[in-house]
Amino acid sequence: MPNILLTGAAGRLGTHFRSRFAEAGRAVLATDIAAPADGGSVVLADLADRAAIDDLMQQDISAVVHLGGMANEKPWQAILDANIAGTYNIFESARKAGVKRVIYASSYHVLGMHEVAAAPLDRHAEVRPDSLYAVSKLFGENLSRLYHDKFGIGCLNIRICAANNPGSQRDIRIWCDRDDLWRLVLAGLDAPELGYRTVFGISDNAGAWYVNEADQTLGWTPEHGSGELPVPAGGWPAPDPEVAVLQGGGFAVRGHFED
């Protein structure tokens, strides 16, 4: 049975996805640079190690769900190795192995220097990355465009929003329920013709900062929204003033990581 290659499989989202793939009876080859805390079966490999990725891609892979890499701002070399070289290795190894579908985990931080007042934004909004991390995510989106147009690889870029538990008025507008995100990934894996698409991974939240066009979403619509979450006593707190103006929050106001 062909495998889905799941990168970043030891992270929070990767761990959730491993569980959901297992429940669905989907064959998955899970990989990460570190062993998972839950003791699950994950092949250890560094995304920056091209030979290791080539070996994984030769194991009857039908599609890639690429969650792996640095998920936060880090020094340049770490971003370069994991998110830029690593993402290139995924796409190029997939091309050489004849794998024709990649689901790529991008981020709303590619729009992070827009003001909150500019919301809602759609996929046509000017990209305004808020960090080296966000620049690396744009690199992956542009790389996926190249590999779709030139080499025929179907690509779904998911600009993942806040997929963790919200803690403020800001968070509830960009919250993404993990099961909504899981269903979006499944839509990308199962679509007869994927083509090239960019979709915000966001739930049905009141005052959402990002909106999707129906023709991009492969029939996916979120089933959850932050309105279903239990409201803390006293209501959702306002975000700190310094992170309240720009959509990227703390990413947008932080100085260079290496200063």
Short mmCIF file of C-alpha atoms in Angstrom, two decimals:
data_model
loop_
_atom_site.label_atom_id
_atom_site.label_comp_id
_atom_site.label_asym_id
_atom_site.label_seq_id
_atom_site.Cartn_x
_atom_site.Cartn_y
_atom_site.Cartn_z
CA MET A 1 0.00 0.00 0.00
CA PRO A 2 1.44 3.42 -0.91
CA ASN A 3 2.47 5.56 2.04
CA ILE A 4 1.86 9.18 2.88
CA LEU A 5 5.14 10.75 3.97
CA LEU A 6 4.43 12.90 7.03
CA THR A 7 7.27 15.21 8.05
CA GLY A 8 7.39 16.97 11.40
CA ALA A 9 5.61 13.95 12.82
CA ALA A 10 6.87 14.43 16.39
CA GLY A 11 5.54 17.98 16.75
CA ARG A 12 2.18 18.98 18.17
CA LEU A 13 0.37 18.98 14.84
CA GLY A 14 2.35 16.02 13.56
CA THR A 15 1.43 13.98 16.63
CA HIS A 16 -2.24 14.82 16.13
CA PHE A 17 -2.04 13.89 12.47
CA ARG A 18 -0.33 10.58 13.20
CA SER A 19 -3.23 9.70 15.46
CA ARG A 20 -5.84 10.75 12.91
CA PHE A 21 -4.16 8.90 10.04
CA ALA A 22 -4.03 5.76 12.18
CA GLU A 23 -7.73 6.09 13.06
CA ALA A 24 -8.52 6.47 9.36
CA GLY A 25 -6.47 3.41 8.41
CA ARG A 26 -4.13 5.45 6.22
CA ALA A 27 -0.62 4.11 5.67
CA VAL A 28 1.88 6.73 6.84
CA LEU A 29 5.65 6.91 6.91
CA ALA A 30 6.26 9.39 9.72
CA THR A 31 9.55 11.24 10.09
CA ASP A 32 11.09 13.91 12.27
CA ILE A 33 14.51 14.99 13.46
CA ALA A 34 13.62 13.99 17.03
CA ALA A 35 11.74 11.09 18.59
CA PRO A 36 8.14 11.84 19.63
CA ALA A 37 7.22 12.24 23.28
CA ASP A 38 4.43 9.68 22.91
CA GLY A 39 6.81 6.93 21.82
CA GLY A 40 5.17 6.54 18.42
CA SER A 41 6.85 5.07 15.37
CA VAL A 42 8.80 7.86 13.68
CA VAL A 43 11.82 7.50 11.39
CA LEU A 44 14.55 9.91 12.46
CA ALA A 45 15.83 12.06 9.61
CA ASP A 46 17.11 15.61 9.16
CA LEU A 47 15.27 17.53 6.41
CA ALA A 48 18.58 19.15 5.46
CA ASP A 49 20.07 15.70 4.74
CA ARG A 50 19.19 15.16 1.09
CA ALA A 51 20.29 11.52 1.05
CA ALA A 52 18.07 10.71 4.01
CA ILE A 53 15.06 12.37 2.35
CA ASP A 54 15.77 10.54 -0.91
CA ASP A 55 15.74 7.24 0.99
CA LEU A 56 12.38 8.04 2.57
CA MET A 57 10.87 9.15 -0.73
CA GLN A 58 11.73 5.83 -2.35
CA GLN A 59 9.49 3.90 0.06
CA ASP A 60 6.37 3.75 -2.12
CA ILE A 61 5.27 7.30 -1.31
CA SER A 62 2.02 8.51 -2.86
CA ALA A 63 1.95 12.02 -1.36
CA VAL A 64 3.76 14.23 1.14
CA VAL A 65 2.27 16.17 4.04
CA HIS A 66 5.14 18.51 4.83
CA LEU A 67 4.78 19.90 8.36
CA GLY A 68 8.46 19.64 9.22
CA GLY A 69 10.90 22.45 9.92
CA MET A 70 11.30 25.31 12.37
CA ALA A 71 7.89 26.52 13.55
CA ASN A 72 9.14 29.73 15.14
CA GLU A 73 11.69 32.47 14.60
CA LYS A 74 15.23 31.14 14.93
CA PRO A 75 18.74 32.18 13.89
CA TRP A 76 19.26 32.35 10.14
CA GLN A 77 21.28 29.15 9.82
CA ALA A 78 18.58 27.10 11.54
CA ILE A 79 15.90 28.59 9.26
CA LEU A 80 18.10 28.04 6.21
CA ASP A 81 18.78 24.39 6.99
CA ALA A 82 15.35 23.27 8.15
CA ASN A 83 12.88 25.46 6.28
CA ILE A 84 14.67 26.41 3.08
CA ALA A 85 17.13 23.60 2.30
CA GLY A 86 14.74 21.12 3.94
CA THR A 87 11.74 22.20 1.87
CA TYR A 88 13.81 22.20 -1.30
CA ASN A 89 14.93 18.65 -0.50
CA ILE A 90 11.30 17.56 -0.07
CA PHE A 91 10.18 18.96 -3.42
CA GLU A 92 13.22 17.87 -5.39
CA SER A 93 13.26 14.40 -3.87
CA ALA A 94 9.52 14.09 -4.63
CA ARG A 95 10.15 15.13 -8.24
CA LYS A 96 12.91 12.57 -8.70
CA ALA A 97 10.82 9.82 -7.09
CA GLY A 98 7.75 10.60 -9.20
CA VAL A 99 5.63 11.71 -6.22
CA LYS A 100 2.94 13.98 -7.62
CA ARG A 101 1.28 15.57 -4.58
CA VAL A 102 2.60 17.77 -1.75
CA ILE A 103 0.58 19.39 1.04
CA TYR A 104 2.77 22.21 2.36
CA ALA A 105 2.40 23.82 5.79
CA SER A 106 2.78 27.54 5.27
CA SER A 107 1.71 30.20 7.78
CA TYR A 108 -0.43 33.30 8.16
CA HIS A 109 2.81 35.02 9.20
CA VAL A 110 3.50 35.60 5.49
CA LEU A 111 0.99 38.47 5.95
CA GLY A 112 2.10 39.39 9.44
CA MET A 113 3.19 42.99 8.78
CA HIS A 114 -0.32 43.99 7.69
CA GLU A 115 -2.19 45.97 10.30
CA VAL A 116 -5.01 44.24 12.14
CA ALA A 117 -7.28 47.00 10.81
CA ALA A 118 -6.68 45.68 7.27
CA ALA A 119 -8.48 42.39 8.03
CA PRO A 120 -10.06 40.42 6.56
CA LEU A 121 -7.49 39.47 3.92
CA ASP A 122 -7.62 36.81 1.24
CA ARG A 123 -4.93 34.96 -0.70
CA HIS A 124 -4.52 37.88 -3.10
CA ALA A 125 -3.29 40.23 -0.36
CA GLU A 126 0.25 41.50 -0.77
CA VAL A 127 2.67 39.27 1.11
CA ARG A 128 4.30 41.08 4.02
CA PRO A 129 6.33 38.57 6.03
CA ASP A 130 6.98 39.40 9.66
CA SER A 131 10.11 37.30 10.30
CA LEU A 132 12.80 35.14 8.74
CA TYR A 133 10.49 32.25 9.57
CA ALA A 134 7.76 33.84 7.44
CA VAL A 135 10.21 34.49 4.61
CA SER A 136 11.07 30.80 4.65
CA LYS A 137 7.37 29.94 4.36
CA LEU A 138 7.07 32.20 1.33
CA PHE A 139 10.07 30.41 -0.15
CA GLY A 140 8.15 27.14 0.18
CA GLU A 141 5.04 28.62 -1.44
CA ASN A 142 7.08 29.94 -4.37
CA LEU A 143 8.94 26.65 -4.68
CA SER A 144 5.65 24.79 -4.80
CA ARG A 145 4.50 27.09 -7.60
CA LEU A 146 7.62 26.25 -9.60
CA TYR A 147 7.31 22.52 -9.02
CA HIS A 148 3.66 22.58 -10.00
CA ASP A 149 4.10 24.66 -13.16
CA LYS A 150 7.30 23.06 -14.39
CA PHE A 151 7.07 19.50 -13.08
CA GLY A 152 3.35 18.85 -12.64
CA ILE A 153 3.33 18.27 -8.87
CA GLY A 154 -0.04 19.03 -7.31
CA CYS A 155 0.42 21.46 -4.42
CA LEU A 156 -1.76 22.71 -1.62
CA ASN A 157 -0.24 25.50 0.45
CA ILE A 158 -2.04 25.77 3.79
CA ARG A 159 -1.43 29.06 5.55
CA ILE A 160 -1.97 27.66 9.01
CA CYS A 161 -3.34 30.09 11.56
CA ALA A 162 -3.34 29.63 15.36
CA ALA A 163 -3.67 25.87 15.79
CA ASN A 164 -3.07 25.99 19.56
CA ASN A 165 -5.43 26.84 22.39
CA PRO A 166 -6.34 30.54 22.18
CA GLY A 167 -5.58 32.86 25.04
CA SER A 168 -6.73 36.31 23.94
CA GLN A 169 -9.15 38.28 21.79
CA ARG A 170 -6.51 38.18 19.07
CA ASP A 171 -6.20 34.41 19.13
CA ILE A 172 -9.92 33.68 18.80
CA ARG A 173 -10.02 35.48 15.45
CA ILE A 174 -7.25 33.36 13.93
CA TRP A 175 -7.94 30.06 15.71
CA CYS A 176 -7.79 26.85 13.70
CA ASP A 177 -9.33 23.73 15.19
CA ARG A 178 -6.96 20.83 14.57
CA ASP A 179 -9.73 18.63 13.24
CA ASP A 180 -10.70 21.33 10.74
CA LEU A 181 -7.07 21.38 9.65
CA TRP A 182 -7.00 17.58 9.43
CA ARG A 183 -10.04 17.61 7.15
CA LEU A 184 -8.40 20.23 4.93
CA VAL A 185 -5.33 18.03 4.58
CA LEU A 186 -7.56 15.08 3.67
CA ALA A 187 -9.29 17.20 1.04
CA GLY A 188 -5.91 17.92 -0.51
CA LEU A 189 -4.86 14.28 -0.40
CA ASP A 190 -8.09 12.93 -1.85
CA ALA A 191 -8.95 15.50 -4.52
CA PRO A 192 -8.97 13.85 -7.98
CA GLU A 193 -7.20 16.93 -9.36
CA LEU A 194 -5.33 19.06 -6.85
CA GLY A 195 -3.68 21.60 -9.12
CA TYR A 196 -2.12 24.52 -7.27
CA ARG A 197 -3.95 26.13 -4.36
CA THR A 198 -3.39 28.36 -1.37
CA VAL A 199 -5.88 28.08 1.50
CA PHE A 200 -5.94 29.60 4.96
CA GLY A 201 -6.16 26.97 7.67
CA ILE A 202 -8.64 28.85 9.84
CA SER A 203 -11.87 27.89 11.56
CA ASP A 204 -15.24 29.63 11.33
CA ASN A 205 -14.49 32.41 13.79
CA ALA A 206 -16.40 35.63 14.34
CA GLY A 207 -14.30 38.49 13.01
CA ALA A 208 -11.83 36.14 11.29
CA TRP A 209 -8.82 37.92 9.82
CA TYR A 210 -8.56 35.64 6.78
CA VAL A 211 -11.13 34.44 4.27
CA ASN A 212 -11.01 31.70 1.67
CA GLU A 213 -12.50 31.57 -1.81
CA ALA A 214 -14.77 28.59 -2.31
CA ASP A 215 -13.09 27.61 -5.57
CA GLN A 216 -9.79 27.09 -3.74
CA THR A 217 -10.95 24.90 -0.87
CA LEU A 218 -11.78 21.60 -2.63
CA GLY A 219 -15.19 21.58 -0.95
CA TRP A 220 -13.69 21.94 2.52
CA THR A 221 -15.44 24.18 5.00
CA PRO A 222 -14.54 24.41 8.69
CA GLU A 223 -16.93 22.69 11.07
CA HIS A 224 -15.72 24.48 14.19
CA GLY A 225 -15.25 28.04 15.36
CA SER A 226 -13.84 29.81 18.37
CA GLY A 227 -17.38 30.65 19.47
CA GLU A 228 -17.71 27.06 20.70
CA LEU A 229 -14.77 27.39 23.10
CA PRO A 230 -15.36 27.96 26.80
CA VAL A 231 -14.93 31.65 27.57
CA PRO A 232 -12.57 32.36 30.46
CA ALA A 233 -13.98 34.01 33.56
CA GLY A 234 -14.04 37.70 32.80
CA GLY A 235 -13.97 37.09 29.02
CA TRP A 236 -11.12 36.79 26.58
CA PRO A 237 -8.29 39.12 27.63
CA ALA A 238 -7.10 41.83 25.29
CA PRO A 239 -3.66 41.19 23.79
CA ASP A 240 -0.70 43.17 25.02
CA PRO A 241 -0.76 46.59 23.32
CA GLU A 242 2.63 46.06 21.67
CA VAL A 243 1.35 43.05 19.70
CA ALA A 244 -2.16 44.32 19.01
CA VAL A 245 -1.53 46.49 15.93
CA LEU A 246 0.06 44.11 13.41
CA GLN A 247 -1.34 40.75 12.37
CA GLY A 248 1.87 38.92 13.12
CA GLY A 249 1.67 39.80 16.81
CA GLY A 250 4.92 39.13 18.62
CA PHE A 251 6.63 37.99 15.41
CA ALA A 252 6.01 41.42 13.88
CA VAL A 253 7.43 43.50 16.71
CA ARG A 254 10.39 41.34 17.64
CA GLY A 255 13.80 42.52 16.46
CA HIS A 256 16.26 40.40 14.54
CA PHE A 257 16.74 37.09 16.33
CA GLU A 258 20.53 37.41 16.28
CA ASP A 259 20.75 40.91 17.79
#
